[in-house]
mmCIF file of N, CA, C and O in Angstrom:
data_model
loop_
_atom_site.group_PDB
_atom_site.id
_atom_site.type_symbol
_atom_site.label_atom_id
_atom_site.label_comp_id
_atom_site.label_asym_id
_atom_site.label_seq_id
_atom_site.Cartn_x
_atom_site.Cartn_y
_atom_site.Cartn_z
ATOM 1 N N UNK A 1268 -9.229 -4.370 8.496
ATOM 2 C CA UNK A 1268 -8.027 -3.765 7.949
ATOM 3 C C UNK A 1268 -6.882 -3.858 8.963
ATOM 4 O O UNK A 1268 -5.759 -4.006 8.481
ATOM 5 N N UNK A 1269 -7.006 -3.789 10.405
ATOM 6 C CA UNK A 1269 -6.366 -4.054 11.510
ATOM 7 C C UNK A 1269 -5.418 -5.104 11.698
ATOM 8 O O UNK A 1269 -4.276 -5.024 12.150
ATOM 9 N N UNK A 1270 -6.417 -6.682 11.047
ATOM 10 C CA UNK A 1270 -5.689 -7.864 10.729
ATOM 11 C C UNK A 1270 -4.719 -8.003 9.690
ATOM 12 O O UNK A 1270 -3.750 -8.758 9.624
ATOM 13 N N UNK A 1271 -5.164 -7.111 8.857
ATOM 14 C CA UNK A 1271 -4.018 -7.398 7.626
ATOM 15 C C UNK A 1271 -2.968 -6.419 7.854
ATOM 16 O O UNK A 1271 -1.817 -6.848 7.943
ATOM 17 N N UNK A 1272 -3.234 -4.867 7.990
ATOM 18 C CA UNK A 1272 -1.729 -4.287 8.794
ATOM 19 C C UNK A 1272 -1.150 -4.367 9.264
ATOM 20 O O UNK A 1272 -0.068 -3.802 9.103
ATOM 21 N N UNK A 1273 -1.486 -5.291 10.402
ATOM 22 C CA UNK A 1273 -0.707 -6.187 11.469
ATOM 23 C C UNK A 1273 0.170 -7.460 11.443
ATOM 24 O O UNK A 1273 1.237 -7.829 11.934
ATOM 25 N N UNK A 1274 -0.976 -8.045 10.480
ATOM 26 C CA UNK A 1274 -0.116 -9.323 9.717
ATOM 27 C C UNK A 1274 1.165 -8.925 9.067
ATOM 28 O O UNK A 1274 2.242 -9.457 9.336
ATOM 29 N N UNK A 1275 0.958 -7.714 7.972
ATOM 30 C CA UNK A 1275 2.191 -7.173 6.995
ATOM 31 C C UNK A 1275 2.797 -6.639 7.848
ATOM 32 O O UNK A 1275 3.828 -7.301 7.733
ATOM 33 N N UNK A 1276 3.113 -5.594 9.059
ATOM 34 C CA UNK A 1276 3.799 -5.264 9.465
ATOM 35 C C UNK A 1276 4.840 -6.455 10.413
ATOM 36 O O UNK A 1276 6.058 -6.316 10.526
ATOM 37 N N UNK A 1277 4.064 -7.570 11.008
ATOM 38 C CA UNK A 1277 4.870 -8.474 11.508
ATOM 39 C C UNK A 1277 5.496 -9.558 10.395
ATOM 40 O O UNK A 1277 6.053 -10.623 10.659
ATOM 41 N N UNK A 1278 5.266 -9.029 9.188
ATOM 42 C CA UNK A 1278 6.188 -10.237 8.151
ATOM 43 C C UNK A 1278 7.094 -8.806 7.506
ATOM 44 O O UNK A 1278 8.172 -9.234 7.092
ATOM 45 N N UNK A 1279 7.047 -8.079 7.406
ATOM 46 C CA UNK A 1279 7.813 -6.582 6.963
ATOM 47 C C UNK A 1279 7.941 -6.791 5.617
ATOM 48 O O UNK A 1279 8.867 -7.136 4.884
ATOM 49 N N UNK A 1280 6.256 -6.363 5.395
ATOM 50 C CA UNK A 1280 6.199 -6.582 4.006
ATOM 51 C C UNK A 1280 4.964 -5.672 3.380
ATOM 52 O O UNK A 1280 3.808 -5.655 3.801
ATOM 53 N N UNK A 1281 5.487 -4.942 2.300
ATOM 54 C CA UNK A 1281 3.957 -3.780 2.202
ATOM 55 C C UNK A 1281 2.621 -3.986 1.843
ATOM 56 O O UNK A 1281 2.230 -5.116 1.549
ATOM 57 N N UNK A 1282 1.949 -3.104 1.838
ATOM 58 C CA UNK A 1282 0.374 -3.562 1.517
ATOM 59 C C UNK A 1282 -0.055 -2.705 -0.212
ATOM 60 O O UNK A 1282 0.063 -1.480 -0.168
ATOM 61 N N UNK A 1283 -0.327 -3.056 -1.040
ATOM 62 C CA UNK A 1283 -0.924 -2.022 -1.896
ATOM 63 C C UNK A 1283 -2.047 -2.461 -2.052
ATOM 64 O O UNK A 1283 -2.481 -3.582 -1.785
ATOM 65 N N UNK A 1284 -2.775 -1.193 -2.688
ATOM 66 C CA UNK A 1284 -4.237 -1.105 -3.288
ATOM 67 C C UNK A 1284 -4.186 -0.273 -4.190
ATOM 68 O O UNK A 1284 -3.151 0.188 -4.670
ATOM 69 N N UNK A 1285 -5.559 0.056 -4.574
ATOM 70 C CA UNK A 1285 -6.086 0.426 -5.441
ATOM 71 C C UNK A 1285 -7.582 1.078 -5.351
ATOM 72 O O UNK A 1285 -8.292 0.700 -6.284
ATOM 73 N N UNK A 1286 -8.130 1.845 -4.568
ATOM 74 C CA UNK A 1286 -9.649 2.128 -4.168
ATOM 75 C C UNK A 1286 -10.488 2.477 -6.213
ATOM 76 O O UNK A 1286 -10.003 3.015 -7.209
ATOM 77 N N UNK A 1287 -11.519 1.984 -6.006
ATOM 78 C CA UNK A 1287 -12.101 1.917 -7.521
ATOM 79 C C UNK A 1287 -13.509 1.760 -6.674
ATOM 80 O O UNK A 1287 -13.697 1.689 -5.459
ATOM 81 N N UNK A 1288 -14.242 1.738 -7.566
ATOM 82 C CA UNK A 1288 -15.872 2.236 -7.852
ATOM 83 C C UNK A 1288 -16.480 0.976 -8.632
ATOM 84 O O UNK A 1288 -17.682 0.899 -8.886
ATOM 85 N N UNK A 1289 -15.513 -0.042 -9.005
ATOM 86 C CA UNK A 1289 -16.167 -0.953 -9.467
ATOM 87 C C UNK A 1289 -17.532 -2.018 -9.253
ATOM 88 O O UNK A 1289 -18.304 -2.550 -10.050
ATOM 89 N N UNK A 1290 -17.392 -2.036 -7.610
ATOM 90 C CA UNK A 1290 -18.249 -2.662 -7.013
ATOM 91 C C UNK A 1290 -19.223 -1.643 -6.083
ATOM 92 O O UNK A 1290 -19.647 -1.892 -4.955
ATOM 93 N N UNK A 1291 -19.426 -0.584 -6.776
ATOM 94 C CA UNK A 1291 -20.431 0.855 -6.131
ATOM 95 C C UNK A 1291 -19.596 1.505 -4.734
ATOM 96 O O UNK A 1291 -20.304 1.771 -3.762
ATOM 97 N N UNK A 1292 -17.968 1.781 -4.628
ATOM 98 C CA UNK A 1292 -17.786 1.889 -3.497
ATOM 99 C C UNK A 1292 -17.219 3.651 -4.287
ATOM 100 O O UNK A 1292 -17.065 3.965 -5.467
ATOM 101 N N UNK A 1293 -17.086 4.260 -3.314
ATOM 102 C CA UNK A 1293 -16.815 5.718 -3.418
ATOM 103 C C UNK A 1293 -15.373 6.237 -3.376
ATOM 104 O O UNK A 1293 -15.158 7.087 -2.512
ATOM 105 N N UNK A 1294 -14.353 5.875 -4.156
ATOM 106 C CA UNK A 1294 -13.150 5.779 -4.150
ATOM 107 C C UNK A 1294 -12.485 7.142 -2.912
ATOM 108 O O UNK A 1294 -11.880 7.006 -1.848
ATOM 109 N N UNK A 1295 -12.791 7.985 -3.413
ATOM 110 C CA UNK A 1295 -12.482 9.315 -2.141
ATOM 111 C C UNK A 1295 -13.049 9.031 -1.184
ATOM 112 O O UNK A 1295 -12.510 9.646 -0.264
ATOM 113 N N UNK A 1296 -13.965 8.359 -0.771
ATOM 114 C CA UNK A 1296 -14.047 8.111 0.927
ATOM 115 C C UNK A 1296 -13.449 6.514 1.267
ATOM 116 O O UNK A 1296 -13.489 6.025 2.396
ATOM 117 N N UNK A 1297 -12.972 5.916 0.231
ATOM 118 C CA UNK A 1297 -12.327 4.600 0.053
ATOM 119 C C UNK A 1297 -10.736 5.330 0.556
ATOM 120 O O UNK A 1297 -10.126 4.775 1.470
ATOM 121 N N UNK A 1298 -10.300 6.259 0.065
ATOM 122 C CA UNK A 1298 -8.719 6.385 0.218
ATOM 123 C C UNK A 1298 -8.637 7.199 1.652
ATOM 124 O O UNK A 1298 -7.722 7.221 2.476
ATOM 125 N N UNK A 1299 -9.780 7.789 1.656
ATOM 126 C CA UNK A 1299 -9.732 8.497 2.849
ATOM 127 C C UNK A 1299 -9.649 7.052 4.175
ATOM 128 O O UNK A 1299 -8.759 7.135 5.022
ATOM 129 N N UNK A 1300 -10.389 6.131 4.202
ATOM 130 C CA UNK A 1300 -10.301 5.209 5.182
ATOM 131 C C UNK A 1300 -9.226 4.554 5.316
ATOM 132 O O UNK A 1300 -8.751 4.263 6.414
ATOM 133 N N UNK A 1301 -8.486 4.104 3.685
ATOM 134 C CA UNK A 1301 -6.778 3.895 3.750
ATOM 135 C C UNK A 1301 -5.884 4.797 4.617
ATOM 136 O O UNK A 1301 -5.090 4.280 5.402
ATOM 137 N N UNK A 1302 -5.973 5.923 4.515
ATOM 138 C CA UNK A 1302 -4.960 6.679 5.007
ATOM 139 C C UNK A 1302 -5.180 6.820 6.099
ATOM 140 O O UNK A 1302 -4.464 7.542 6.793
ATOM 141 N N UNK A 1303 -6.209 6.193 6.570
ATOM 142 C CA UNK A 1303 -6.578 6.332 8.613
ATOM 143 C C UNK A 1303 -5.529 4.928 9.087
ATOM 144 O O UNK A 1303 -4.891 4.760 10.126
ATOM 145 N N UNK A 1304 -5.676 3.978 7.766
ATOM 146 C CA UNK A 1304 -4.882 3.038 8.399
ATOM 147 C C UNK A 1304 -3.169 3.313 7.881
ATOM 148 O O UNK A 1304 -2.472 2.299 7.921
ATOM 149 N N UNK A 1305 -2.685 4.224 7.548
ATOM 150 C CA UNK A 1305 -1.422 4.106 7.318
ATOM 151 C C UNK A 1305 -0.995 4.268 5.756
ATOM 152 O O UNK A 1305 0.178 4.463 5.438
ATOM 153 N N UNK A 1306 -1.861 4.188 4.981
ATOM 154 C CA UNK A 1306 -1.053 4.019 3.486
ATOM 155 C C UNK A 1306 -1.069 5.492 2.852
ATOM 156 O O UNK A 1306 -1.802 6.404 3.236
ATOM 157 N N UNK A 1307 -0.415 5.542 2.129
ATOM 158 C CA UNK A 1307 0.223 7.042 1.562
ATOM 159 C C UNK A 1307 0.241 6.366 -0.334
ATOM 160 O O UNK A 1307 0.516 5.316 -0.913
ATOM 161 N N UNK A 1308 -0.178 7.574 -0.636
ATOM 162 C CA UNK A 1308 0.316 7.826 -2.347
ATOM 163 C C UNK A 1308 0.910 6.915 -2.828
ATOM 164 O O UNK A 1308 1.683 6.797 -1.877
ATOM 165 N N UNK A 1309 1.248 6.089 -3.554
ATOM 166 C CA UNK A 1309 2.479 5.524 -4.544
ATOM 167 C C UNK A 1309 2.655 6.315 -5.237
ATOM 168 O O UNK A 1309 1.902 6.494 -6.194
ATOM 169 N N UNK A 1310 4.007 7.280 -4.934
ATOM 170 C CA UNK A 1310 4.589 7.735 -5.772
ATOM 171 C C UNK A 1310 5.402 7.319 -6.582
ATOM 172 O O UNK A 1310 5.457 7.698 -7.752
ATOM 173 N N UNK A 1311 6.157 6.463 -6.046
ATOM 174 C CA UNK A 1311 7.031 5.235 -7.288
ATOM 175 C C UNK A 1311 6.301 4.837 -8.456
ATOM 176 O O UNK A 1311 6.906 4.622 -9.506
ATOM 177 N N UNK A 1312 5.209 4.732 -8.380
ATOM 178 C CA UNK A 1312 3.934 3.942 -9.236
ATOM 179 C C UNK A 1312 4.790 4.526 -10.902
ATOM 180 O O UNK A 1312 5.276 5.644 -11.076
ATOM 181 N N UNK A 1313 4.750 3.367 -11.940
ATOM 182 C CA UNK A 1313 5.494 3.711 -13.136
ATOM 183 C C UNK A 1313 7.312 2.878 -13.311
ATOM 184 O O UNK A 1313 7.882 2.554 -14.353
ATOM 185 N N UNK A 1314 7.763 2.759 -11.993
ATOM 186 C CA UNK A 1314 9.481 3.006 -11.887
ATOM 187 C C UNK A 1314 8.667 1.228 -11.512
ATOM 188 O O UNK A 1314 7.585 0.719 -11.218
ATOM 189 N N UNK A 1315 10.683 0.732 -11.904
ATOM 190 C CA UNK A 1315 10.802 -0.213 -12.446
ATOM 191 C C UNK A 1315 10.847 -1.058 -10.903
ATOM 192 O O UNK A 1315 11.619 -0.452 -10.160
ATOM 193 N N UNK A 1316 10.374 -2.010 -10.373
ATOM 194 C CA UNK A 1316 10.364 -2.783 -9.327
ATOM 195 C C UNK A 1316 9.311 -2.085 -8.476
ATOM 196 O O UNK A 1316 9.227 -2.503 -7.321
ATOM 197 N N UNK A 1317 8.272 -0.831 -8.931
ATOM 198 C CA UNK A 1317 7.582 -0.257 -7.979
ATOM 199 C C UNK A 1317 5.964 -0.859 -8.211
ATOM 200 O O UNK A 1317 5.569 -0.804 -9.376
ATOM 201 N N UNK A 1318 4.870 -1.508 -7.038
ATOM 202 C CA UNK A 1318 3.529 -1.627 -6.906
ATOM 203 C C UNK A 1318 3.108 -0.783 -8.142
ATOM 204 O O UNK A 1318 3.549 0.363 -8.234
ATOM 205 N N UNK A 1319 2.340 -1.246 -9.031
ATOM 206 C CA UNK A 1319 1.151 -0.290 -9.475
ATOM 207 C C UNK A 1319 0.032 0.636 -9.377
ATOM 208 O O UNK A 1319 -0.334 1.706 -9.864
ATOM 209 N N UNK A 1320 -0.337 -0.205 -8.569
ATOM 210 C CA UNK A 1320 -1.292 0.208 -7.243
ATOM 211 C C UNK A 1320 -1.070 1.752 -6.681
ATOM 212 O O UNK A 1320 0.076 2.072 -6.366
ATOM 213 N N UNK A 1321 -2.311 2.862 -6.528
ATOM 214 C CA UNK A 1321 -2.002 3.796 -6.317
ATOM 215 C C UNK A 1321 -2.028 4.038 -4.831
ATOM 216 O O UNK A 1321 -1.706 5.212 -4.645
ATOM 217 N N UNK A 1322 -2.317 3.319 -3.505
ATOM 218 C CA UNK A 1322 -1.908 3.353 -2.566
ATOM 219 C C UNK A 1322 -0.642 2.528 -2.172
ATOM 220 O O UNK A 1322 -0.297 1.805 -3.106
ATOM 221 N N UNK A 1323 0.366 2.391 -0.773
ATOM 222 C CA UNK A 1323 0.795 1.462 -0.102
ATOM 223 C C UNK A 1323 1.147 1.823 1.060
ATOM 224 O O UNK A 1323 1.314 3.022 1.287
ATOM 225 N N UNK A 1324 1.285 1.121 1.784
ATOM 226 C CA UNK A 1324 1.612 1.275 3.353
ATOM 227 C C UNK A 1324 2.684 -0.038 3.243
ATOM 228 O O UNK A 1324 2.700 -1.189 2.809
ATOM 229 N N UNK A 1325 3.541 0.902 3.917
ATOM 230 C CA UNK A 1325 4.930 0.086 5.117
ATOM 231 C C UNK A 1325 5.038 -0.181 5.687
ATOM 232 O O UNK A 1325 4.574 0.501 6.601
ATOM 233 N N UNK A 1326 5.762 -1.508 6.149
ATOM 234 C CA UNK A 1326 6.226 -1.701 7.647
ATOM 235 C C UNK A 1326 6.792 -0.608 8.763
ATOM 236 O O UNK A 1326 8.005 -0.410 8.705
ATOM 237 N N UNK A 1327 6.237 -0.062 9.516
ATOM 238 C CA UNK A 1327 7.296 1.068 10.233
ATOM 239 C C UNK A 1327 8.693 0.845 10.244
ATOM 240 O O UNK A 1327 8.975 -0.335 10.033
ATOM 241 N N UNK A 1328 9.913 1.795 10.470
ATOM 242 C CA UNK A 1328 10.874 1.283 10.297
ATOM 243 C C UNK A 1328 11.333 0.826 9.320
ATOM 244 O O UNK A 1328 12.560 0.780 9.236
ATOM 245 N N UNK A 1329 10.519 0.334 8.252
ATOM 246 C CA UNK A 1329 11.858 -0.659 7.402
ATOM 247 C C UNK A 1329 11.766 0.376 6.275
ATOM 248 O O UNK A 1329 11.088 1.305 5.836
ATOM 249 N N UNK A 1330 13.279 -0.631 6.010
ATOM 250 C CA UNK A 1330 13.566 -0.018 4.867
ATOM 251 C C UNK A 1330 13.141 0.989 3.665
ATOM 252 O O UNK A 1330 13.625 1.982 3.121
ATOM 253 N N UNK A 1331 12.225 0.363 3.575
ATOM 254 C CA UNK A 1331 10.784 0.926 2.125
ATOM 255 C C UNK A 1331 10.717 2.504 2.709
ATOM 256 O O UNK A 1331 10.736 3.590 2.129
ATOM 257 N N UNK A 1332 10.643 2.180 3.916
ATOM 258 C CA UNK A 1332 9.718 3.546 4.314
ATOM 259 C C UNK A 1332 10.360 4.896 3.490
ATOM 260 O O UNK A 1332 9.784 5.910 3.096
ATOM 261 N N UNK A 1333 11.422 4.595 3.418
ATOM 262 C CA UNK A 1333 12.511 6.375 2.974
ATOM 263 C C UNK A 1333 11.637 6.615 1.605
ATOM 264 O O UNK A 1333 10.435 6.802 1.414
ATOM 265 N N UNK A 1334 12.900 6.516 0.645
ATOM 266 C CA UNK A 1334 12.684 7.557 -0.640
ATOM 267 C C UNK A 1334 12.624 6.256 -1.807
ATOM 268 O O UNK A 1334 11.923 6.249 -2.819
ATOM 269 N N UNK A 1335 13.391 5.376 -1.437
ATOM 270 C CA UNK A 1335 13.456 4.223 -2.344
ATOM 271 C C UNK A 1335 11.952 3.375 -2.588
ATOM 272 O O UNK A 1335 11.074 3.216 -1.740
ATOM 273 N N UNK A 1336 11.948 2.854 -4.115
ATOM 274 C CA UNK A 1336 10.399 2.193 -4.121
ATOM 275 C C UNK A 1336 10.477 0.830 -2.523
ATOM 276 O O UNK A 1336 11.382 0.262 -1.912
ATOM 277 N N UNK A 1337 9.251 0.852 -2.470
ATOM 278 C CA UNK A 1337 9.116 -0.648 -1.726
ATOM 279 C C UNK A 1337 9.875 -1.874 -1.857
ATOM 280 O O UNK A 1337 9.932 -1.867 -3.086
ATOM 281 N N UNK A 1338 10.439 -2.817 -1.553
ATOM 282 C CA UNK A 1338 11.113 -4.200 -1.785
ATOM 283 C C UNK A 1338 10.361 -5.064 -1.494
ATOM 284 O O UNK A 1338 10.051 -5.321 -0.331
ATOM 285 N N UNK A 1339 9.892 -5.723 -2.601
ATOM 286 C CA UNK A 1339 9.114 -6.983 -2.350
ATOM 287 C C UNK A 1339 10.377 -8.221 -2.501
ATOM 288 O O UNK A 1339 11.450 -8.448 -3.061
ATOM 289 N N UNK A 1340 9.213 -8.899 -1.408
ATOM 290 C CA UNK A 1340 9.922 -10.310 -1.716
ATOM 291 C C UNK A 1340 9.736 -10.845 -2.840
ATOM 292 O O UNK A 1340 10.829 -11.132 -3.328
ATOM 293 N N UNK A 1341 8.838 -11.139 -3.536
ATOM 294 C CA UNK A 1341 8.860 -11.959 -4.393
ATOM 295 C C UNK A 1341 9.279 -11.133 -5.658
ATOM 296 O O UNK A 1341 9.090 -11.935 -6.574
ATOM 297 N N UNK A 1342 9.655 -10.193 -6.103
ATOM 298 C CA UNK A 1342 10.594 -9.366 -6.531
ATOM 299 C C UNK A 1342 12.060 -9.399 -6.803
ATOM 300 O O UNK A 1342 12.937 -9.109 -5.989
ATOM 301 N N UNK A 1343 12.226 -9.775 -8.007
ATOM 302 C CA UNK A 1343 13.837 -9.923 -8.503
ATOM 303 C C UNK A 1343 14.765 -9.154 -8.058
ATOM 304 O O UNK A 1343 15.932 -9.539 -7.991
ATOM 305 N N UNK A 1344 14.453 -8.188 -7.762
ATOM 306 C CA UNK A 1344 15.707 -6.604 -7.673
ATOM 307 C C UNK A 1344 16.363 -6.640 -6.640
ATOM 308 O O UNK A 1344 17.187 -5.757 -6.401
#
């Protein structure tokens, strides 16, 4: 998880997920290990240009981080 936080934070670009049970994993100790690495709630989740995904983590610093949904690149808005 180290490699990929690191990767996204040096391209300043967010991470989402989704923890599920699909493949026998325990979603509450799944989100609990997310949030050791940094990702918080999607609260945007629903609003128009926002991840679906009910986790995401930010680049420190940027932009995303405030109140506004995330900005993806590959994202029209």
């Amino acid at each position: 998880m180290q490699h990929i936080t690191t990767a996204a934070d040096l391209r300043g670009v967010p991470v989402t997920l989704s923890p599920s049970d699909a493949l026998g994993g325990d979603p509450v100790r799944l989100e609990a290990f997310y949030q050791r690495h940094g990702f918080i709630t999607n609260t945007w989740r629903g609003k128009l240009g926002a991840p679906r995904e009910s986790l995401v983590r930010v680049p420190p610093g940027s932009a995303a981080a405030g109140e506004a949904p995330p900005v993806y690149p590959w994202h029209p808005c």
